[in-house]
């Protein structure tokens, strides 16, 4: 995520000093270097795709923004990533392959009650990521670059914190309901 913040700040500060094409070329080169670095973990697996999808998107955005001279395309990277997270939660809900369970299960042995609770929280995160995609779209298409920069660097962290707080409150409600 630090690369995304650097990306956004580079656009915000670089827009006054560089053309869209120059920024697009810069991000294409950066994405290419990032992708080449990810090749050290190359394998034809899903985990390699998870490692390499961000640099591939960055390369594509850099190329399209350079070719189309599109500042909007250049600013679309956070929206695209947010949309992919939203789709990942939807996919997990449909396939019942809840990655929150897999991720937390790496650090802690989960009992059946905890797994059921985590399955239910996927709906919360579908909602949070849907709101995030909506807000990213709103700031990308309808607000100034400064407002887009604020939301893309800080605002979505506030939304994430609210989502975590809501999940904690949901857990308290869920546990209280189970004991009644």
XYZ file of N, CA, C and O in Angstrom:
720
model
N 0.810 -1.191 0.000
C 0.000 0.000 0.000
C 0.857 1.261 0.000
O 0.384 2.294 -0.424
N 2.081 1.148 0.481
C 2.956 2.325 0.495
C 3.243 2.782 -0.934
O 3.336 3.984 -1.195
N 3.326 1.831 -1.867
C 3.571 2.203 -3.265
C 2.390 3.001 -3.813
O 2.579 3.944 -4.573
N 1.170 2.627 -3.423
C -0.012 3.354 -3.893
C 0.012 4.789 -3.365
O -0.293 5.733 -4.095
N 0.392 4.954 -2.104
C 0.472 6.310 -1.533
C 1.544 7.129 -2.251
O 1.314 8.292 -2.593
N 2.690 6.521 -2.509
C 3.747 7.213 -3.262
C 3.239 7.569 -4.663
O 3.483 8.673 -5.171
N 2.529 6.646 -5.278
C 1.946 6.878 -6.608
C 1.042 8.111 -6.597
O 1.164 9.004 -7.437
N 0.122 8.140 -5.627
C -0.845 9.248 -5.540
C -0.137 10.571 -5.287
O -0.434 11.581 -5.930
N 0.799 10.579 -4.349
C 1.527 11.814 -4.043
C 2.391 12.266 -5.215
O 2.545 13.469 -5.458
N 2.936 11.316 -5.974
C 3.713 11.667 -7.164
C 2.825 12.365 -8.191
O 3.225 13.362 -8.801
N 1.613 11.858 -8.360
C 0.675 12.509 -9.288
C 0.325 13.902 -8.780
O 0.347 14.878 -9.533
N -0.009 13.996 -7.494
C -0.434 15.281 -6.940
C 0.656 16.350 -7.079
O 0.389 17.466 -7.524
N 1.886 16.005 -6.712
C 2.961 16.992 -6.773
C 3.579 17.088 -8.165
O 4.046 18.156 -8.563
N 3.562 15.992 -8.917
C 4.188 15.984 -10.238
C 3.367 16.630 -11.331
O 3.912 17.043 -12.357
N 2.044 16.741 -11.133
C 1.167 17.277 -12.188
C 1.535 18.698 -12.594
O 1.282 19.107 -13.722
N 2.137 19.455 -11.676
C 2.502 20.837 -11.974
C 3.851 20.963 -12.678
O 4.172 22.016 -13.217
N 4.632 19.882 -12.658
C 5.989 19.953 -13.197
C 6.218 19.047 -14.403
O 7.194 19.222 -15.122
N 5.346 18.067 -14.571
C 5.523 17.102 -15.656
C 4.219 16.959 -16.436
O 3.133 17.142 -15.894
N 4.347 16.591 -17.694
C 3.152 16.343 -18.510
C 2.552 14.992 -18.121
O 3.204 14.167 -17.467
N 1.325 14.779 -18.560
C 0.664 13.500 -18.310
C 1.463 12.371 -18.948
O 1.646 11.310 -18.353
N 1.960 12.623 -20.152
C 2.749 11.595 -20.842
C 4.026 11.264 -20.079
O 4.399 10.082 -19.969
N 4.686 12.271 -19.548
C 5.908 12.006 -18.774
C 5.597 11.215 -17.509
O 6.327 10.278 -17.166
N 4.507 11.566 -16.833
C 4.117 10.800 -15.650
C 3.727 9.375 -16.043
O 4.076 8.412 -15.354
N 3.012 9.228 -17.156
C 2.638 7.897 -17.636
C 3.848 7.041 -17.945
O 3.899 5.856 -17.594
N 4.842 7.635 -18.598
C 6.081 6.904 -18.898
C 6.787 6.517 -17.603
O 7.267 5.391 -17.465
N 6.847 7.442 -16.654
C 7.478 7.156 -15.367
C 6.809 5.960 -14.688
O 7.470 5.047 -14.208
N 5.440 5.949 -14.654
C 4.736 4.858 -13.993
C 4.826 3.554 -14.773
O 4.825 2.470 -14.177
N 4.933 3.635 -16.093
C 5.149 2.427 -16.894
C 6.503 1.816 -16.550
O 6.619 0.596 -16.350
N 7.521 2.660 -16.449
C 8.859 2.173 -16.090
C 8.860 1.630 -14.665
O 9.394 0.548 -14.409
N 8.249 2.352 -13.740
C 8.170 1.901 -12.349
C 7.436 0.559 -12.254
O 7.890 -0.361 -11.572
N 6.305 0.434 -12.953
C 5.549 -0.818 -12.958
C 6.352 -1.959 -13.555
O 6.304 -3.091 -13.066
N 7.104 -1.660 -14.612
C 7.935 -2.684 -15.250
C 9.026 -3.161 -14.298
O 9.261 -4.375 -14.161
N 9.687 -2.227 -13.622
C 10.724 -2.611 -12.652
C 10.128 -3.413 -11.495
O 10.703 -4.414 -11.061
N 8.972 -2.983 -11.010
C 8.280 -3.681 -9.935
C 7.906 -5.099 -10.380
O 8.088 -6.074 -9.656
N 7.407 -5.218 -11.631
C 7.053 -6.538 -12.157
C 8.293 -7.419 -12.301
O 8.270 -8.600 -11.929
N 9.376 -6.866 -12.825
C 10.608 -7.642 -12.966
C 11.116 -8.109 -11.600
O 11.593 -9.230 -11.463
N 10.984 -7.254 -10.600
C 11.367 -7.636 -9.241
C 10.494 -8.783 -8.738
O 10.973 -9.680 -8.053
N 9.208 -8.767 -9.104
C 8.306 -9.837 -8.654
C 8.587 -11.159 -9.359
O 8.156 -12.212 -8.888
N 9.298 -11.130 -10.468
C 9.606 -12.363 -11.198
C 10.515 -13.309 -10.411
O 10.569 -14.491 -10.717
N 11.194 -12.789 -9.406
C 12.041 -13.672 -8.599
C 11.194 -14.735 -7.898
O 11.694 -15.772 -7.521
N 9.882 -14.477 -7.743
C 8.948 -15.426 -7.139
C 8.068 -16.098 -8.185
O 6.992 -16.586 -7.863
N 8.531 -16.115 -9.450
C 7.697 -16.603 -10.531
C 7.334 -18.073 -10.365
O 8.178 -18.917 -10.093
N 6.050 -18.315 -10.534
C 5.508 -19.665 -10.656
C 4.118 -19.508 -11.234
O 3.502 -18.453 -11.107
N 3.645 -20.527 -11.870
C 2.317 -20.451 -12.462
C 1.274 -20.779 -11.397
O 0.581 -21.783 -11.471
N 1.190 -19.891 -10.411
C 0.260 -20.089 -9.300
C -0.539 -18.820 -9.056
O -0.199 -17.742 -9.542
N -1.576 -18.979 -8.254
C -2.411 -17.839 -7.880
C -1.629 -16.854 -7.013
O -1.817 -15.647 -7.121
N -0.717 -17.361 -6.185
C 0.044 -16.452 -5.320
C 0.954 -15.536 -6.148
O 1.148 -14.379 -5.795
N 1.499 -16.031 -7.258
C 2.294 -15.161 -8.116
C 1.411 -14.082 -8.739
O 1.803 -12.932 -8.840
N 0.190 -14.456 -9.122
C -0.739 -13.477 -9.676
C -1.037 -12.390 -8.655
O -1.080 -11.206 -9.000
N -1.205 -12.762 -7.384
C -1.461 -11.775 -6.335
C -0.280 -10.822 -6.188
O -0.475 -9.637 -5.940
N 0.931 -11.332 -6.354
C 2.135 -10.502 -6.220
C 2.292 -9.569 -7.421
O 2.712 -8.428 -7.282
N 1.923 -10.036 -8.586
C 2.241 -9.289 -9.811
C 1.087 -8.467 -10.385
O 1.315 -7.687 -11.306
N -0.134 -8.592 -9.848
C -1.232 -7.879 -10.491
C -1.118 -6.364 -10.345
O -1.477 -5.624 -11.263
N -0.602 -5.856 -9.226
C -0.475 -4.400 -9.076
C 0.511 -3.805 -10.069
O 0.194 -2.799 -10.719
N 1.712 -4.376 -10.210
C 2.614 -3.784 -11.212
C 2.084 -3.906 -12.640
O 2.295 -3.007 -13.458
N 1.368 -4.980 -12.935
C 0.796 -5.126 -14.281
C -0.240 -4.032 -14.524
O -0.263 -3.406 -15.593
N -1.102 -3.772 -13.542
C -2.097 -2.702 -13.674
C -1.398 -1.355 -13.822
O -1.801 -0.523 -14.631
N -0.335 -1.146 -13.055
C 0.413 0.111 -13.136
C 1.003 0.301 -14.534
O 0.946 1.411 -15.091
N 1.528 -0.756 -15.115
C 2.079 -0.683 -16.480
C 0.970 -0.308 -17.467
O 1.139 0.589 -18.304
N -0.166 -0.978 -17.364
C -1.283 -0.723 -18.283
C -1.775 0.714 -18.142
O -1.989 1.413 -19.147
N -1.950 1.172 -16.903
C -2.402 2.550 -16.681
C -1.387 3.539 -17.228
O -1.748 4.530 -17.863
N -0.103 3.283 -16.987
C 0.933 4.172 -17.515
C 0.899 4.250 -19.028
O 0.967 5.341 -19.611
N 0.757 3.094 -19.678
C 0.728 3.068 -21.147
C -0.511 3.767 -21.700
O -0.414 4.573 -22.633
N -1.675 3.475 -21.125
C -2.916 4.083 -21.628
C -2.923 5.587 -21.375
O -3.296 6.365 -22.263
N -2.508 6.008 -20.193
C -2.513 7.447 -19.906
C -1.527 8.186 -20.807
O -1.802 9.311 -21.230
N -0.413 7.550 -21.131
C 0.559 8.164 -22.044
C -0.026 8.247 -23.453
O 0.035 9.300 -24.094
N -0.596 7.161 -23.914
C -1.130 7.110 -25.267
C -2.343 8.017 -25.438
O -2.482 8.686 -26.449
N -3.211 8.068 -24.431
C -4.436 8.871 -24.512
C -4.261 10.280 -23.944
O -5.196 11.078 -24.020
N -3.121 10.541 -23.325
C -2.875 11.814 -22.639
C -4.016 12.101 -21.645
O -4.586 13.186 -21.608
N -4.313 11.072 -20.830
C -5.474 11.124 -19.940
C -5.060 11.200 -18.475
O -4.555 10.223 -17.904
N -5.326 12.352 -17.863
C -5.059 12.528 -16.438
C -6.011 11.674 -15.610
O -5.640 11.119 -14.578
N -7.236 11.522 -16.084
C -8.225 10.687 -15.400
C -7.747 9.236 -15.338
O -7.843 8.586 -14.290
N -7.219 8.729 -16.438
C -6.696 7.356 -16.449
C -5.530 7.239 -15.481
O -5.420 6.261 -14.747
N -4.691 8.243 -15.446
C -3.543 8.230 -14.545
C -3.992 8.138 -13.086
O -3.380 7.443 -12.285
N -5.101 8.806 -12.766
C -5.596 8.815 -11.387
C -6.449 7.588 -11.049
O -6.898 7.447 -9.913
N -6.673 6.682 -11.979
C -7.607 5.572 -11.769
C -7.024 4.386 -10.993
O -7.769 3.495 -10.588
N -5.734 4.361 -10.757
C -5.087 3.214 -10.099
C -5.739 2.845 -8.760
O -6.092 1.678 -8.558
N -5.959 3.790 -7.823
C -6.601 3.404 -6.560
C -8.020 2.857 -6.747
O -8.421 1.920 -6.044
N -8.767 3.404 -7.695
C -10.118 2.908 -7.960
C -10.066 1.475 -8.485
O -10.857 0.623 -8.063
N -9.160 1.201 -9.373
C -9.043 -0.153 -9.929
C -8.682 -1.145 -8.830
O -9.286 -2.223 -8.729
N -7.717 -0.797 -7.984
C -7.337 -1.699 -6.886
C -8.498 -1.911 -5.924
O -8.761 -3.049 -5.495
N -9.208 -0.848 -5.584
C -10.360 -0.962 -4.687
C -11.442 -1.845 -5.307
O -12.076 -2.636 -4.607
N -11.648 -1.707 -6.594
C -12.640 -2.532 -7.287
C -12.250 -4.005 -7.253
O -13.116 -4.876 -7.085
N -10.969 -4.281 -7.391
C -10.506 -5.671 -7.340
C -10.697 -6.264 -5.942
O -11.073 -7.438 -5.818
N -10.465 -5.478 -4.893
C -10.724 -5.969 -3.535
C -12.211 -6.243 -3.338
O -12.597 -7.250 -2.746
N -13.059 -5.352 -3.840
C -14.501 -5.558 -3.762
C -14.886 -6.858 -4.464
O -15.628 -7.689 -3.912
N -14.374 -7.056 -5.671
C -14.672 -8.277 -6.418
C -14.136 -9.521 -5.711
O -14.768 -10.587 -5.769
N -12.998 -9.404 -5.031
C -12.453 -10.545 -4.284
C -13.390 -10.948 -3.145
O -13.610 -12.142 -2.907
N -13.953 -9.968 -2.450
C -14.906 -10.286 -1.382
C -16.187 -10.895 -1.957
O -16.743 -11.835 -1.379
N -16.666 -10.385 -3.084
C -17.848 -10.954 -3.734
C -17.559 -12.403 -4.146
O -18.366 -13.306 -3.904
N -16.414 -12.615 -4.772
C -16.020 -13.955 -5.209
C -15.952 -14.914 -4.017
O -16.430 -16.048 -4.094
N -15.369 -14.452 -2.911
C -15.268 -15.294 -1.713
C -16.652 -15.649 -1.180
O -16.878 -16.776 -0.728
N -17.561 -14.708 -1.241
C -18.931 -14.961 -0.763
C -19.630 -15.987 -1.657
O -20.307 -16.886 -1.168
N -19.440 -15.862 -2.950
C -20.095 -16.778 -3.896
C -19.522 -18.184 -3.782
O -20.257 -19.169 -3.748
N -18.193 -18.282 -3.723
C -17.538 -19.595 -3.707
C -17.433 -20.196 -2.308
O -17.053 -21.352 -2.170
N -17.738 -19.391 -1.312
C -17.619 -19.816 0.098
C -16.166 -20.148 0.473
O -15.909 -20.917 1.366
N -15.233 -19.529 -0.241
C -13.804 -19.638 0.075
C -13.396 -18.338 0.760
O -12.827 -17.444 0.138
N -13.692 -18.254 2.033
C -13.520 -17.018 2.786
C -12.047 -16.805 3.132
O -11.490 -17.509 3.959
N -11.430 -15.826 2.487
C -10.002 -15.620 2.702
C -9.689 -15.032 4.065
O -8.563 -15.152 4.537
N -10.658 -14.399 4.722
C -10.413 -13.951 6.097
C -10.143 -15.150 7.005
O -9.278 -15.096 7.876
N -10.874 -16.224 6.789
C -10.673 -17.445 7.579
C -9.291 -18.025 7.284
O -8.563 -18.406 8.200
N -8.930 -18.074 6.014
C -7.609 -18.606 5.641
C -6.490 -17.752 6.227
O -5.517 -18.257 6.756
N -6.651 -16.431 6.126
C -5.606 -15.523 6.604
C -5.454 -15.599 8.122
O -4.350 -15.783 8.623
N -6.550 -15.475 8.846
C -6.480 -15.508 10.310
C -6.085 -16.904 10.782
O -5.375 -17.050 11.778
N -6.505 -17.928 10.044
C -6.139 -19.306 10.372
C -4.639 -19.560 10.316
O -4.142 -20.517 10.922
N -3.895 -18.724 9.613
C -2.434 -18.861 9.582
C -1.805 -18.498 10.927
O -0.720 -18.963 11.260
N -2.489 -17.644 11.684
C -1.937 -17.136 12.940
C -2.601 -17.733 14.179
O -2.056 -17.638 15.270
N -3.779 -18.305 13.988
C -4.554 -18.752 15.135
C -5.426 -19.928 14.732
O -6.011 -19.923 13.651
N -5.528 -20.900 15.596
C -6.440 -22.022 15.367
C -7.861 -21.536 15.624
O -8.179 -21.035 16.699
N -8.706 -21.647 14.611
C -10.078 -21.158 14.710
C -11.029 -22.308 15.035
O -10.937 -23.374 14.430
N -11.942 -22.050 15.966
C -12.970 -23.052 16.219
C -14.156 -22.787 15.288
O -14.175 -21.807 14.534
N -15.148 -23.646 15.334
C -16.284 -23.546 14.420
C -17.058 -22.238 14.596
O -17.463 -21.606 13.621
N -17.228 -21.789 15.852
C -17.946 -20.531 16.107
C -17.221 -19.347 15.476
O -17.854 -18.464 14.894
N -15.900 -19.335 15.606
C -15.120 -18.231 15.030
C -15.198 -18.244 13.504
O -15.282 -17.191 12.873
N -15.167 -19.417 12.923
C -15.275 -19.511 11.466
C -16.636 -19.018 10.981
O -16.721 -18.304 9.983
N -17.702 -19.372 11.679
C -19.040 -18.906 11.311
C -19.109 -17.384 11.428
O -19.645 -16.697 10.548
N -18.554 -16.851 12.512
C -18.526 -15.399 12.694
C -17.779 -14.722 11.540
O -18.252 -13.742 10.964
N -16.611 -15.256 11.175
C -15.826 -14.662 10.088
C -16.554 -14.765 8.748
O -16.446 -13.854 7.916
N -17.284 -15.831 8.538
C -18.084 -15.941 7.317
C -19.118 -14.820 7.265
O -19.334 -14.219 6.220
N -19.737 -14.542 8.404
C -20.753 -13.483 8.454
C -20.132 -12.098 8.247
O -20.776 -11.207 7.709
N -18.888 -11.922 8.679
C -18.266 -10.602 8.531
C -17.881 -10.293 7.082
O -17.629 -9.136 6.760
N -17.852 -11.300 6.226
C -17.583 -11.018 4.814
C -18.612 -10.049 4.256
O -18.289 -9.196 3.421
N -19.855 -10.150 4.712
C -20.897 -9.220 4.254
C -20.557 -7.788 4.659
O -20.785 -6.850 3.890
N -20.004 -7.628 5.856
C -19.581 -6.298 6.294
C -18.528 -5.752 5.335
O -18.609 -4.606 4.884
N -17.554 -6.592 4.997
C -16.460 -6.122 4.147
C -16.876 -5.948 2.694
O -16.310 -5.125 1.979
N -17.896 -6.671 2.270
C -18.459 -6.383 0.946
C -19.043 -4.975 0.963
O -18.825 -4.185 0.039
N -19.765 -4.645 2.027
C -20.332 -3.298 2.158
C -19.268 -2.224 2.238
O -19.356 -1.201 1.552
N -18.244 -2.450 3.059
C -17.170 -1.459 3.212
C -16.432 -1.251 1.882
O -16.181 -0.110 1.483
N -16.117 -2.351 1.189
C -15.397 -2.198 -0.081
C -16.288 -1.583 -1.156
O -15.798 -0.843 -2.014
N -17.600 -1.846 -1.108
C -18.516 -1.203 -2.057
C -18.567 0.305 -1.809
O -18.545 1.106 -2.757
N -18.618 0.704 -0.547
C -18.596 2.134 -0.207
C -17.277 2.750 -0.666
O -17.252 3.850 -1.241
N -16.185 2.032 -0.451
C -14.872 2.527 -0.860
C -14.801 2.732 -2.372
O -14.321 3.773 -2.840
N -15.298 1.768 -3.143
C -15.308 1.912 -4.608
C -16.159 3.114 -5.007
O -15.772 3.906 -5.872
N -17.300 3.260 -4.352
C -18.182 4.395 -4.656
C -17.495 5.725 -4.358
O -17.561 6.658 -5.168
N -16.847 5.808 -3.211
C -16.156 7.055 -2.845
C -14.959 7.322 -3.760
O -14.724 8.468 -4.157
N -14.200 6.266 -4.087
C -13.091 6.459 -5.034
C -13.624 6.982 -6.363
O -13.031 7.894 -6.961
N -14.742 6.427 -6.837
C -15.337 6.878 -8.110
C -15.770 8.333 -8.005
O -15.502 9.133 -8.912
N -16.431 8.662 -6.915
C -16.905 10.034 -6.713
C -15.739 11.020 -6.730
O -15.791 12.037 -7.434
N -14.691 10.724 -5.970
C -13.563 11.657 -5.906
C -12.785 11.687 -7.221
O -12.264 12.731 -7.603
N -12.722 10.587 -7.922
C -12.026 10.558 -9.204
C -12.761 11.392 -10.258
O -12.147 12.196 -10.953
N -14.074 11.216 -10.342
C -14.826 11.841 -11.432
C -15.387 13.228 -11.111
O -15.595 14.033 -12.017
N -15.653 13.503 -9.838
C -16.399 14.723 -9.523
C -15.698 15.722 -8.613
O -16.235 16.803 -8.391
N -14.567 15.403 -8.075
C -13.906 16.308 -7.140
C -12.541 16.715 -7.676
O -12.032 16.160 -8.642
N -11.937 17.660 -6.993
C -10.630 18.183 -7.415
C -9.537 17.153 -7.161
O -9.722 16.181 -6.415
N -8.396 17.390 -7.762
C -7.254 16.504 -7.560
C -6.818 16.507 -6.099
O -6.430 15.467 -5.566
N -6.900 17.655 -5.440
C -6.531 17.716 -4.012
C -7.471 16.855 -3.176
O -7.031 16.111 -2.282
N -8.768 16.909 -3.453
C -9.733 16.093 -2.704
C -9.543 14.606 -3.028
O -9.625 13.752 -2.138
N -9.287 14.291 -4.298
C -8.992 12.918 -4.699
C -7.757 12.409 -3.957
O -7.747 11.292 -3.455
N -6.735 13.254 -3.875
C -5.505 12.874 -3.177
C -5.780 12.606 -1.708
O -5.299 11.613 -1.150
N -6.557 13.477 -1.071
C -6.882 13.274 0.342
C -7.600 11.941 0.550
O -7.221 11.159 1.412
N -8.646 11.686 -0.243
C -9.380 10.435 -0.032
C -8.507 9.227 -0.342
O -8.517 8.236 0.399
N -7.742 9.289 -1.412
C -6.952 8.133 -1.843
C -5.779 7.826 -0.913
O -5.286 6.701 -0.904
N -5.327 8.826 -0.144
C -4.207 8.579 0.772
C -4.647 8.432 2.223
O -4.091 7.625 2.961
N -5.642 9.197 2.651
C -6.046 9.209 4.066
C -7.492 8.776 4.259
O -7.805 7.999 5.152
N -8.378 9.264 3.410
C -9.812 9.036 3.586
C -10.204 7.579 3.631
O -11.013 7.153 4.456
N -9.605 6.777 2.759
C -9.987 5.370 2.746
C -9.476 4.650 3.991
O -10.080 3.662 4.414
N -8.396 5.143 4.600
C -7.954 4.564 5.875
C -8.990 4.848 6.972
O -9.213 4.018 7.849
N -9.599 6.019 6.911
C -10.659 6.352 7.868
C -11.839 5.403 7.658
O -12.402 4.873 8.625
N -12.189 5.156 6.398
C -13.260 4.208 6.098
C -12.891 2.814 6.587
O -13.726 2.110 7.178
N -11.660 2.405 6.377
C -11.195 1.094 6.850
C -11.309 1.004 8.366
O -11.784 -0.011 8.908
N -10.904 2.044 9.065
C -11.012 2.066 10.527
C -12.471 1.964 10.964
O -12.786 1.242 11.928
N -13.363 2.653 10.257
C -14.795 2.549 10.573
C -15.294 1.130 10.330
O -16.110 0.606 11.104
N -14.817 0.492 9.275
C -15.189 -0.898 8.997
C -14.718 -1.835 10.100
O -15.457 -2.732 10.528
N -13.503 -1.630 10.574
C -12.978 -2.451 11.672
C -13.782 -2.212 12.938
O -14.141 -3.165 13.647
N -14.083 -0.959 13.224
C -14.902 -0.631 14.396
C -16.279 -1.290 14.289
O -16.772 -1.875 15.259
N -16.882 -1.224 13.117
C -18.178 -1.856 12.913
C -18.080 -3.369 13.112
O -18.965 -3.988 13.707
N -16.988 -3.980 12.631
C -16.798 -5.419 12.806
C -16.659 -5.762 14.286
O -17.193 -6.767 14.746
N -15.961 -4.942 15.052
C -15.816 -5.171 16.498
C -17.180 -5.074 17.178
O -17.529 -5.925 18.010
N -17.957 -4.047 16.821
C -19.300 -3.912 17.390
C -20.187 -5.089 16.984
O -20.957 -5.607 17.793
N -20.062 -5.524 15.738
C -20.817 -6.681 15.266
C -20.446 -7.916 16.075
O -21.314 -8.709 16.442
N -19.163 -8.080 16.367
C -18.728 -9.248 17.154
C -19.352 -9.224 18.544
O -19.805 -10.245 19.043
N -19.359 -8.069 19.168
C -19.979 -7.957 20.503
C -21.466 -8.307 20.426
O -21.972 -9.026 21.268
N -22.152 -7.793 19.414
C -23.567 -8.101 19.229
C -23.748 -9.591 18.945
O -24.629 -10.238 19.503
N -22.899 -10.129 18.080
C -22.972 -11.537 17.686
C -22.755 -12.442 18.893
O -23.490 -13.401 19.099
N -21.738 -12.135 19.707
C -21.461 -12.952 20.894
C -22.577 -12.819 21.925
O -22.949 -13.799 22.573
N -23.122 -11.623 22.093
C -24.199 -11.409 23.029
C -25.446 -12.178 22.586
O -26.139 -12.796 23.402
N -25.712 -12.164 21.294
C -26.875 -12.871 20.754
C -26.722 -14.376 20.940
O -27.694 -15.073 21.224
N -25.511 -14.880 20.800
C -25.254 -16.320 20.948
C -25.439 -16.772 22.402
O -25.781 -17.918 22.651
N -25.170 -15.886 23.379
C -25.304 -16.258 24.800
C -26.733 -16.130 25.290
O -27.071 -16.704 26.321
N -27.580 -15.380 24.580
C -28.988 -15.209 25.019
C -29.804 -16.443 24.783
O -29.632 -17.296 24.090
